[in-house]
Tab-separated table of C-alpha atoms in Angstrom:
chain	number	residue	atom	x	y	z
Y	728	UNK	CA	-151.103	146.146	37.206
Y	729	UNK	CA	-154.394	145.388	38.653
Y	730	UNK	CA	-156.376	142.678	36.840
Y	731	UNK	CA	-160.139	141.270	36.471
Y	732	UNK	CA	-161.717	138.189	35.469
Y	733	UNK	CA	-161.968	138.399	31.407
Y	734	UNK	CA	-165.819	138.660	29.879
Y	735	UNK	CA	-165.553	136.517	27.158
Y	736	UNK	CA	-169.526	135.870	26.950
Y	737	UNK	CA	-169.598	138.515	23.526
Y	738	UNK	CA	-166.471	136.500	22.098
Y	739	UNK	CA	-166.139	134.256	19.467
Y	740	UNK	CA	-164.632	130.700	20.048
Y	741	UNK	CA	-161.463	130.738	17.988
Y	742	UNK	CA	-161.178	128.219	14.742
Y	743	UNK	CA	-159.799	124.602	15.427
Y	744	UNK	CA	-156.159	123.997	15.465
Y	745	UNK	CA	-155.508	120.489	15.346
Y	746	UNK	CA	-152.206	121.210	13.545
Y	747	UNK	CA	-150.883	122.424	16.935
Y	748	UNK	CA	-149.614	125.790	15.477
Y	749	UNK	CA	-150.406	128.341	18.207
Y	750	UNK	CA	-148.212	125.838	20.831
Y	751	UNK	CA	-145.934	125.816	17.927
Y	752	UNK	CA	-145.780	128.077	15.139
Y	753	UNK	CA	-144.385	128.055	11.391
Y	754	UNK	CA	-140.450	129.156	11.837
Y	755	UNK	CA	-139.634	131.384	9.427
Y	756	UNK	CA	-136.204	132.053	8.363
Y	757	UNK	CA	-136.451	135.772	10.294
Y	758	UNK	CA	-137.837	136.262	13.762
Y	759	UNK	CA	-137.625	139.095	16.258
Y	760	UNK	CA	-134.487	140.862	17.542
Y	761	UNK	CA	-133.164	139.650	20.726
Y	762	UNK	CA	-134.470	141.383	24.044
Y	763	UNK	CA	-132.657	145.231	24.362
Y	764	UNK	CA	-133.274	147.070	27.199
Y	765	UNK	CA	-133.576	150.792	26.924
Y	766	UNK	CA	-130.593	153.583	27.743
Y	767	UNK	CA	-133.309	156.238	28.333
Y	768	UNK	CA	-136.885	156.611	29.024
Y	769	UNK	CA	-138.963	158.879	30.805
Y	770	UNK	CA	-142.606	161.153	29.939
Y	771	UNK	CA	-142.652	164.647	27.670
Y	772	UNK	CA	-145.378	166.968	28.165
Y	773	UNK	CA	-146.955	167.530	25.294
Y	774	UNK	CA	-149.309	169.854	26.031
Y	775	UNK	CA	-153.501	170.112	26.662
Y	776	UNK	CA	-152.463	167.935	29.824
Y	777	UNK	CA	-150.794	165.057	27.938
Y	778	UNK	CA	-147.763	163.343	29.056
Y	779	UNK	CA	-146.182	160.731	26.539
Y	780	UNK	CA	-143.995	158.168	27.669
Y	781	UNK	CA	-140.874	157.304	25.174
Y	782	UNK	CA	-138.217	155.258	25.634
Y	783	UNK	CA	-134.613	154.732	23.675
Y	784	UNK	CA	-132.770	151.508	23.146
Y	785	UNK	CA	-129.951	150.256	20.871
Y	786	UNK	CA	-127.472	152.375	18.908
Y	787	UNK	CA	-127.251	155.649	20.413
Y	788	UNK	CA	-125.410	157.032	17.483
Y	789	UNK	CA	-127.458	154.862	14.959
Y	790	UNK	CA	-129.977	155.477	12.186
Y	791	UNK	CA	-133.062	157.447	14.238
Y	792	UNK	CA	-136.112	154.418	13.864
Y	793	UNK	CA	-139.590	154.713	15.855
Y	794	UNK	CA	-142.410	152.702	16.210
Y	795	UNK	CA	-145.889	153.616	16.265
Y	796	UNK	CA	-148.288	151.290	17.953
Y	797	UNK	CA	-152.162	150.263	16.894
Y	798	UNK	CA	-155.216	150.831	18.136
Y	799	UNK	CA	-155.091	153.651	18.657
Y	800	UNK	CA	-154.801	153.001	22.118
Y	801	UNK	CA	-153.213	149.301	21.942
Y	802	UNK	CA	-149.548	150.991	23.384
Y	803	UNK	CA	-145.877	149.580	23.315
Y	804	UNK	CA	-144.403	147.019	25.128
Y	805	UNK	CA	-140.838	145.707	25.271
Y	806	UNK	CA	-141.573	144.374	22.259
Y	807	UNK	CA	-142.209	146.537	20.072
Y	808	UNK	CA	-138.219	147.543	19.843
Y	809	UNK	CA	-137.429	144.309	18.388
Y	810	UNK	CA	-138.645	144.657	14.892
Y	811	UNK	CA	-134.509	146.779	14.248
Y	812	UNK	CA	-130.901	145.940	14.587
Y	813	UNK	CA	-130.559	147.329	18.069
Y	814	UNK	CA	-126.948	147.688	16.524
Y	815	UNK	CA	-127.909	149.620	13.805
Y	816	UNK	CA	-130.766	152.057	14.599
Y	817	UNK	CA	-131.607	154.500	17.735
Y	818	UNK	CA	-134.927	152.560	18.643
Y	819	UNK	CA	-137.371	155.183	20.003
Y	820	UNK	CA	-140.779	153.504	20.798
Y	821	UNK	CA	-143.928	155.617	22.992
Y	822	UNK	CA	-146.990	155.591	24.350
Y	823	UNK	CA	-149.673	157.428	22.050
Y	824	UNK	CA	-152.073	160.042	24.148
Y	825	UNK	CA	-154.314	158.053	26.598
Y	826	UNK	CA	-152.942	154.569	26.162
Y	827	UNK	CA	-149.629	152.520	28.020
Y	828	UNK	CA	-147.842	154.361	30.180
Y	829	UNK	CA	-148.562	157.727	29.039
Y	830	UNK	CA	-150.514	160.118	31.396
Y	831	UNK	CA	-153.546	160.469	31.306
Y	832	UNK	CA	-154.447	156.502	30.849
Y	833	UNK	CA	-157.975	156.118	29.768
Y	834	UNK	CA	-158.620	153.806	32.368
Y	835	UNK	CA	-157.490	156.013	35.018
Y	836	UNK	CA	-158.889	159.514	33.209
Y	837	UNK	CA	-161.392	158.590	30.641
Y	838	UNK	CA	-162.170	162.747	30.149
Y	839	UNK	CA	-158.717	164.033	30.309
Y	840	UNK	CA	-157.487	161.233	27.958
Y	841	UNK	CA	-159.410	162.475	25.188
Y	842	UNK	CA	-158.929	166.244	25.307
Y	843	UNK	CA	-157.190	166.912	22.136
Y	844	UNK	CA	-156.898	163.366	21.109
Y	845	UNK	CA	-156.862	163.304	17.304
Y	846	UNK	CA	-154.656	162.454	14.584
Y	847	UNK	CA	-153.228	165.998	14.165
Y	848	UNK	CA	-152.022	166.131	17.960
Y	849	UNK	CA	-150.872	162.801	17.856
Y	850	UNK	CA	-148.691	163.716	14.311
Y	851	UNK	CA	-147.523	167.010	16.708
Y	852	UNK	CA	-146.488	164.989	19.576
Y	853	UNK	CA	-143.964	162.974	17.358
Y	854	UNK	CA	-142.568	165.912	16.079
Y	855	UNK	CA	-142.421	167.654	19.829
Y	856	UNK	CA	-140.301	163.716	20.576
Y	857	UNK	CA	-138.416	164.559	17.431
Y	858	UNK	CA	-137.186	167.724	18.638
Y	859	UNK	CA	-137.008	166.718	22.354
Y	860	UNK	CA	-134.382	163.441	21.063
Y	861	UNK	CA	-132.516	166.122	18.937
Y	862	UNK	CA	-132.690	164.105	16.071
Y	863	UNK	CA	-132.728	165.906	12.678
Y	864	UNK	CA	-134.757	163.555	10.711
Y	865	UNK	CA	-136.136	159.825	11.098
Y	866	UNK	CA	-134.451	157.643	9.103
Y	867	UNK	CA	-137.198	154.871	9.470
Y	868	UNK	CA	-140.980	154.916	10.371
Y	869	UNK	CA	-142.496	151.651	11.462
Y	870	UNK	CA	-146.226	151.614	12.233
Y	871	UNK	CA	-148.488	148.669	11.935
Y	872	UNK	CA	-152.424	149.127	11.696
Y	873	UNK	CA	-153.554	152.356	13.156
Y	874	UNK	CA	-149.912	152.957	13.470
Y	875	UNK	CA	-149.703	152.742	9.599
Y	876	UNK	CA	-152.110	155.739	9.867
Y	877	UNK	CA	-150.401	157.503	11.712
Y	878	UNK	CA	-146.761	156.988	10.522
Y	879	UNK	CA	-148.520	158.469	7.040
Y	880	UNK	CA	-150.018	161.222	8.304
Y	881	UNK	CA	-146.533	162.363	9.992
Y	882	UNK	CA	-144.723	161.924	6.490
Y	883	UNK	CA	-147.718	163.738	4.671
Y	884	UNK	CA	-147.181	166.898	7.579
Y	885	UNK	CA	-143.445	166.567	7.775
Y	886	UNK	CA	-142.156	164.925	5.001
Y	887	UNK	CA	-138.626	166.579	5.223
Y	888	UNK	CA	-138.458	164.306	9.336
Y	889	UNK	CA	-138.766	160.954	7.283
Y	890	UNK	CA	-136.687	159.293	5.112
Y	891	UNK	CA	-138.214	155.257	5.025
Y	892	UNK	CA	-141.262	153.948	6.449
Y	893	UNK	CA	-142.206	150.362	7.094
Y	894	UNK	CA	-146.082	149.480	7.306
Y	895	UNK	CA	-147.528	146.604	8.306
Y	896	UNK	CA	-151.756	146.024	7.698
Y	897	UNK	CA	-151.932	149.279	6.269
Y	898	UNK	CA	-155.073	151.050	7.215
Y	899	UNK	CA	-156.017	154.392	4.992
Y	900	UNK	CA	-158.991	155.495	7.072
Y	901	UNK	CA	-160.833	155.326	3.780
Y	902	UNK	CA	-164.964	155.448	4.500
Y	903	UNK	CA	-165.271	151.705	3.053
Y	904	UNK	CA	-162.439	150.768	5.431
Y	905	UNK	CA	-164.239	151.847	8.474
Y	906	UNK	CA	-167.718	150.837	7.740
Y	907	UNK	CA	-166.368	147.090	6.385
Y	908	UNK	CA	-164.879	146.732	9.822
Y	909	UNK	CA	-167.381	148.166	12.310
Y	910	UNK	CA	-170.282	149.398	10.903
Y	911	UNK	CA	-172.010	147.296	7.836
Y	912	UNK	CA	-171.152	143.840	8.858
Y	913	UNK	CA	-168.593	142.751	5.884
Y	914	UNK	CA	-166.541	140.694	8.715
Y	915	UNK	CA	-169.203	138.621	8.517
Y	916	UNK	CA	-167.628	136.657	5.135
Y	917	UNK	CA	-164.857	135.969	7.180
Y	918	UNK	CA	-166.299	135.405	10.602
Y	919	UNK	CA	-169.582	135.273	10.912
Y	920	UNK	CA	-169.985	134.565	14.651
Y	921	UNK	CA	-167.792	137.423	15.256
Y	922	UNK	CA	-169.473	139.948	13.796
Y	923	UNK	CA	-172.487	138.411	15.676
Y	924	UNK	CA	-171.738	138.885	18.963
Y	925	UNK	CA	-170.223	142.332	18.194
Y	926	UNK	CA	-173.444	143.192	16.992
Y	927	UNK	CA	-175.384	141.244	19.763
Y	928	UNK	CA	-173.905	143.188	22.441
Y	929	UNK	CA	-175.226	146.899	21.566
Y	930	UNK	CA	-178.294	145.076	20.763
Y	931	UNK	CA	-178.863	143.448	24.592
Y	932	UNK	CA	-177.807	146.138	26.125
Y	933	UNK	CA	-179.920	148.631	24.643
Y	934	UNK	CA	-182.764	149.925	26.712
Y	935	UNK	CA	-185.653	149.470	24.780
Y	936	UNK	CA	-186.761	147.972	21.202
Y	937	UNK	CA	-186.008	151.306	19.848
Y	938	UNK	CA	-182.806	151.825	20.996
Y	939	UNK	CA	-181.985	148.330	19.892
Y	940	UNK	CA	-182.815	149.221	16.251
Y	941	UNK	CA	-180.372	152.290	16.670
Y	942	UNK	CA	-177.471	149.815	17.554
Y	943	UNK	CA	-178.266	147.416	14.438
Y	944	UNK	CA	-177.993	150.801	12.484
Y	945	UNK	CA	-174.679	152.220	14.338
Y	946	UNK	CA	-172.813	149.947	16.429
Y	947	UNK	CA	-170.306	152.128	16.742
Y	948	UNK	CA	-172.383	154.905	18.014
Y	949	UNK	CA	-174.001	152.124	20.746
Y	950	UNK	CA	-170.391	151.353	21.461
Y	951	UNK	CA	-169.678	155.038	22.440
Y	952	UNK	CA	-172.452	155.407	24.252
Y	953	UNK	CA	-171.207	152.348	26.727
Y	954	UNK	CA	-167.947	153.194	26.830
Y	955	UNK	CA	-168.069	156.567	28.213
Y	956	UNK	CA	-171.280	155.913	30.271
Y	957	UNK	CA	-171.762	156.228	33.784
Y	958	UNK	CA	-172.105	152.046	34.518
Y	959	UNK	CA	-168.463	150.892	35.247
Y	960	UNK	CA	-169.605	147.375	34.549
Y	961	UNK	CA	-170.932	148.622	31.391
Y	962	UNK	CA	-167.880	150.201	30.020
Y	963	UNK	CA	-165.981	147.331	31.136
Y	964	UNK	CA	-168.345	144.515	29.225
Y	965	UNK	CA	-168.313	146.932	26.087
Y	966	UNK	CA	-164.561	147.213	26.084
Y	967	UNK	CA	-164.427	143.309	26.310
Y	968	UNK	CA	-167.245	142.579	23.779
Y	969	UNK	CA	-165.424	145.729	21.047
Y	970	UNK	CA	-161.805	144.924	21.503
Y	971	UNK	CA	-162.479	140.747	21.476
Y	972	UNK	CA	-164.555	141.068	18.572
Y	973	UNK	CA	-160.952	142.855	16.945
Y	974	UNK	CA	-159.136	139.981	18.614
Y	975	UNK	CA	-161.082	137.302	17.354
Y	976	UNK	CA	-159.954	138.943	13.651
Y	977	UNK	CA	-156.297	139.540	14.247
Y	978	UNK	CA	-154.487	135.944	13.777
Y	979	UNK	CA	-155.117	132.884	12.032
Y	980	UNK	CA	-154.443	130.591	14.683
Y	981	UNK	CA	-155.818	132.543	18.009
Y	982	UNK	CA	-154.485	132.048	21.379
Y	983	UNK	CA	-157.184	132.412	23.675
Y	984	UNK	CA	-154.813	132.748	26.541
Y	985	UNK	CA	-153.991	136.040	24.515
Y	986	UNK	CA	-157.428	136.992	24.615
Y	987	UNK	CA	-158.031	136.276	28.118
Y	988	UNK	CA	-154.993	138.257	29.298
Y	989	UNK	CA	-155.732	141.542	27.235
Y	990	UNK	CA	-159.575	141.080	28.329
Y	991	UNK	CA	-158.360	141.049	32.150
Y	992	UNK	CA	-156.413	143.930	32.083
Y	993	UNK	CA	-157.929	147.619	32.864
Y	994	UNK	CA	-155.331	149.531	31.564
Y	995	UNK	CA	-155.026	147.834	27.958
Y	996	UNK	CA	-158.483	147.106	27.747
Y	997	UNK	CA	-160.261	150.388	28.317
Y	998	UNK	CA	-157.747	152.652	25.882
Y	999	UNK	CA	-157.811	150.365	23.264
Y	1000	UNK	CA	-161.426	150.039	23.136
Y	1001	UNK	CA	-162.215	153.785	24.040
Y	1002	UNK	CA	-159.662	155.633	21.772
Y	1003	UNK	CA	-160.539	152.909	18.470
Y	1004	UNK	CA	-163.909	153.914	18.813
Y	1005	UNK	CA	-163.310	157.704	19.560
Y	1006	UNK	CA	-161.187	157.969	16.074
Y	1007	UNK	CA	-163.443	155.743	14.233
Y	1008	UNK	CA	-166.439	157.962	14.712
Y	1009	UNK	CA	-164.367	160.548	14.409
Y	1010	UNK	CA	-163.293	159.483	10.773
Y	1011	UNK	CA	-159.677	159.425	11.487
Y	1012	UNK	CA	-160.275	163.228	12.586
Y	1013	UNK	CA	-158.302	164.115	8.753
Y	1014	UNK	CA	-160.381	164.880	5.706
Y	1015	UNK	CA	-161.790	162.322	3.541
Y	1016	UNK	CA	-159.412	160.686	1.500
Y	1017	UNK	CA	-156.375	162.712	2.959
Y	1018	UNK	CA	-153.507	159.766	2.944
Y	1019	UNK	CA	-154.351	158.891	-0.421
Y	1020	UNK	CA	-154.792	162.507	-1.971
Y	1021	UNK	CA	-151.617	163.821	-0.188
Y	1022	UNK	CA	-149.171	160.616	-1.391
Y	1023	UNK	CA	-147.589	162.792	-3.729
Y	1024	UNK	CA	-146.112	165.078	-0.865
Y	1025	UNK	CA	-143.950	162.157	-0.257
Y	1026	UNK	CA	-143.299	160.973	-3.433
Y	1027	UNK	CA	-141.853	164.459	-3.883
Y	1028	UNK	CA	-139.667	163.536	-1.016
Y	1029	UNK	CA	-138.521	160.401	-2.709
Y	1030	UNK	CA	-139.346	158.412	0.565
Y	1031	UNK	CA	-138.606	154.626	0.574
Y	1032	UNK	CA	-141.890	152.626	1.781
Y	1033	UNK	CA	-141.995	149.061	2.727
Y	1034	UNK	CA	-145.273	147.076	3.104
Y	1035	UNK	CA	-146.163	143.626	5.188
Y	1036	UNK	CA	-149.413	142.691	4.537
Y	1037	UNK	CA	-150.743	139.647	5.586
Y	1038	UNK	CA	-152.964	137.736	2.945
Y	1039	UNK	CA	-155.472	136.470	5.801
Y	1040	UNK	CA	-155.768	140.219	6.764
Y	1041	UNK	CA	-159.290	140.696	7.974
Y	1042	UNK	CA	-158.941	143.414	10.033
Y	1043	UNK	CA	-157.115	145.565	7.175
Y	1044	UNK	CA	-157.612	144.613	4.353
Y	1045	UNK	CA	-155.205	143.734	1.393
Y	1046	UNK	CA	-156.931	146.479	-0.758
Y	1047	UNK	CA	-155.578	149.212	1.619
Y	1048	UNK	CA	-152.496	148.263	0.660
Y	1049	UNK	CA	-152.920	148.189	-2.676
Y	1050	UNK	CA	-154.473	151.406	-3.302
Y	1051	UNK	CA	-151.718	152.987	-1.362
Y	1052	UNK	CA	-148.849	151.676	-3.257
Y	1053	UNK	CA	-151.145	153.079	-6.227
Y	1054	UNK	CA	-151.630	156.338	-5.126
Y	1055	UNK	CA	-147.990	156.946	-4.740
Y	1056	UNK	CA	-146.658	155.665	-7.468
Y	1057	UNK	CA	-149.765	157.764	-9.493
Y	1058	UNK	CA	-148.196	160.942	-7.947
Y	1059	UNK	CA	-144.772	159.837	-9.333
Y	1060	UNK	CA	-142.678	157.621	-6.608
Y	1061	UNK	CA	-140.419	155.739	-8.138
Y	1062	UNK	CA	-141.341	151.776	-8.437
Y	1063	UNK	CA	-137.929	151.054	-6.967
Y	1064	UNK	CA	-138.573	153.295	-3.588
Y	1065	UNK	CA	-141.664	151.236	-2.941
Y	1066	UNK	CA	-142.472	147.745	-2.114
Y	1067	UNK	CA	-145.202	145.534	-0.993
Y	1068	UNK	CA	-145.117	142.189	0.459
Y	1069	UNK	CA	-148.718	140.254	0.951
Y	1070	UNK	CA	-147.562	137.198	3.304
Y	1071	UNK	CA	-149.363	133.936	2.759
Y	1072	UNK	CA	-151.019	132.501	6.169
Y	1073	UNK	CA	-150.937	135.627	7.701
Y	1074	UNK	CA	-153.584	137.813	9.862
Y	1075	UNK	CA	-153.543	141.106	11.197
Y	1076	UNK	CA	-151.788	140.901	14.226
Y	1077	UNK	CA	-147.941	141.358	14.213
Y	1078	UNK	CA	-146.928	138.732	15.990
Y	1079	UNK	CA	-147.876	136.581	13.352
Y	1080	UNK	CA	-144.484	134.792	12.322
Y	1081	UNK	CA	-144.985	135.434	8.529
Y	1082	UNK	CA	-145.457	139.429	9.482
Y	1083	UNK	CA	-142.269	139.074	11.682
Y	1084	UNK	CA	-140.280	137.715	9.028
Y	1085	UNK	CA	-141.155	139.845	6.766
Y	1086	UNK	CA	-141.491	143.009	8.351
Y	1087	UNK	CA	-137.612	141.787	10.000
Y	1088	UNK	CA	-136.244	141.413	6.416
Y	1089	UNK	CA	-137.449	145.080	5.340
Y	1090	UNK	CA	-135.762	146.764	8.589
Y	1091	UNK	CA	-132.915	145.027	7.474
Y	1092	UNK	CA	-133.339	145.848	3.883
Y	1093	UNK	CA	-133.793	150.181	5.091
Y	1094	UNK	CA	-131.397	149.705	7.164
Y	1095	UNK	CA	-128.786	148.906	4.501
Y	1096	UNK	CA	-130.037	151.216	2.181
Y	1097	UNK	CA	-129.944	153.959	4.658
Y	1098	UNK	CA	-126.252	153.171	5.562
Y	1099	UNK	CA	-125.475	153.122	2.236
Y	1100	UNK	CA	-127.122	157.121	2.193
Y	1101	UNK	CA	-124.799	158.199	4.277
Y	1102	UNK	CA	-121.951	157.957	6.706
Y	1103	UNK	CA	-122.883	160.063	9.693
Y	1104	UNK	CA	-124.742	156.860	11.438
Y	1105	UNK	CA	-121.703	155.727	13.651
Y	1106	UNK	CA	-120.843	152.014	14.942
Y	1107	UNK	CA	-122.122	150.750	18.542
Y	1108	UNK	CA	-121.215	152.568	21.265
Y	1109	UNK	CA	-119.952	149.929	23.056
């Protein structure tokens, strides 16, 4: 994976941390699943030039689980199928359109990543996976973020493929959400400097006075505009200064090795920062309001929903969460199918050890419930 020198210059210095905690973090009574390797893997064509990579680990004959990363455009990693009892559930994880190992990469393909890259395809290439894996319905939905977006938007279009979903910094795509974030500077109360050198980077790099005034008035738009511009070096120091601005946000006690390391690498910078901004001016590409007004197709389902939020969230904020678990239980799900956990000392980012805990302990919790469902899930193969 080739590599360059990280632009930090837009970047916000992270908060002290005299109490040591990013060389050593809180241990919480849950952490991560040990390391499974997968039995199957391999790239599904999805159509409109789009190849997704997927891969399958654990339980072959276990309760059906997937995981849908953030971003959009932030992609799996061996990771990401540690969050279930690789004894229990059939861990499916994949690379969304443009981003990981899916084909094209925006880094590689900036045009043909985006052809038909919007919520709707995305929602269609889980149920092409779906079908491809043979499995009848999903008996748990994991997304975190963006991934929260999407893993509602699948259960809203297919609410007969989903039995239990697990979200973690639940994101609604809400107006306020978007323009707190990235447009009207409400990071600010958290991070001031952040949001400053967010801002400061459309601003120097406009061309004139003029244009500078447009970027105070739409970064995002000034983002866009860099991103898929001719300059390499421009859309390189715009992916840094828009996706380290997010970074800077995501934990309470930030690593800057992290930072460095995402910053430094092509291929995870440029999708994350490209598709993010492509959906975000793009308003989720779904109709305003849509997760919230459509809760009541899966409370008609009966579908078990978990929540992680963390407290410190200031990337999504608690109140997505809240109106969520609102709207549902307003269109009739029953207070004992959903739950919400808001984790003290906890960010965004899901490696936060609060988040791990508790989004650990609600796998679990599915998992039990699900096995309790029904008998068809069988034992380990092995």
């Amino acid at each position: 994976m080739s590599t360059t020198k990280a632009d930090l210059r837009y970047v916000a210095k992270p908060a002290s941390d005299a109490s040591g905690k990013v060389a050593s973090p809180i241990v919480y009574p849950r952490s991560l699943y040990p390391e499974v390797e997968p039995f199957a893997s391999g790239h599904l064509a999805v159509g409109s030039g789009h190849e997704i990579y997927y891969e399958e680990c654990g339980n072959k004959a276990g309760i059906p689980a997937v995981f849908l990363h953030g971003g959009p455009g932030a992609g799996c990693d061996a990771r990401s199928r540690r969050f279930f009892d690789p004894a229990v559930f059939r861990i499916v994880v994949f690379d969304q359109r443009g981003s990981g190992r899916s084909r094209p990469n925006a880094a590689d393909d900036l045009a043909g990543s985006l052809v038909e890259n919007t919520t709707p395809a995305l929602v269609g290439d889980l149920e092409q996976l779906r079908e491809a894996l043979k499995i009848d319905t999903w008996g748990l939905v994991l997304g975190g973020s963006w991934g929260s977006t999407l893993a509602l938007a699948y259960a809203q279009a297919h609410p007969d493929r989903v039995r239990s979903l697990l979200l973690r910094g639940v994101f609604t795509f809400c107006a306020d959400e978007v323009e707190y974030l990235f447009v009207d500077g409400g990071t600010a109360g958290q991070n001031p400097d952040a949001w400053d050198r967010y801002l400061a980077h459309v601003v120097d790099a406009a061309p004139s006075p003029e244009a500078a005034d447009l970027a105070r008035a739409d970064p995002l738009t000034a983002y866009w505009d860099l991103l898929t511009g001719a300059d390499a070096d421009a859309r390189n120091a715009a992916a840094a200064a828009f996706v380290g601005y997010e970074l800077s946000l995501s934990k309470c006690f930030i690593d800057p090795a992290i930072i460095e390391s995402v910053l430094s690498t092509p291929s995870v910078l440029i999708p994350f920062a490209v598709m993010e901004v492509h959906y975000m001016r793009g308003a989720g590409f779904m109709e305003r309001g849509q997760l919230l007004r459509d809760a009541k197709k899966m409370a008609d389902a009966g579908h078990l929903l978990r929540v992680a939020h963390g407290r410190a969230d200031y990337v999504c904020r608690p109140m997505a969460a809240h109106r969520l678990l609102k709207a549902l239980k307003a269109a009739g799900l029953p207070d004992e199918n959903a739950a919400c956990e808001y984790v003290a000392g906890a960010g965004h980012s899901d490696t936060e050890p609060g988040l791990v805990d508790a989004m650990v302990r609600a796998s679990d919790d599915l998992a039990d419930i699900l096995l309790s469902e029904s008998h068809e899930y069988g034992p380990p193969p092995y």
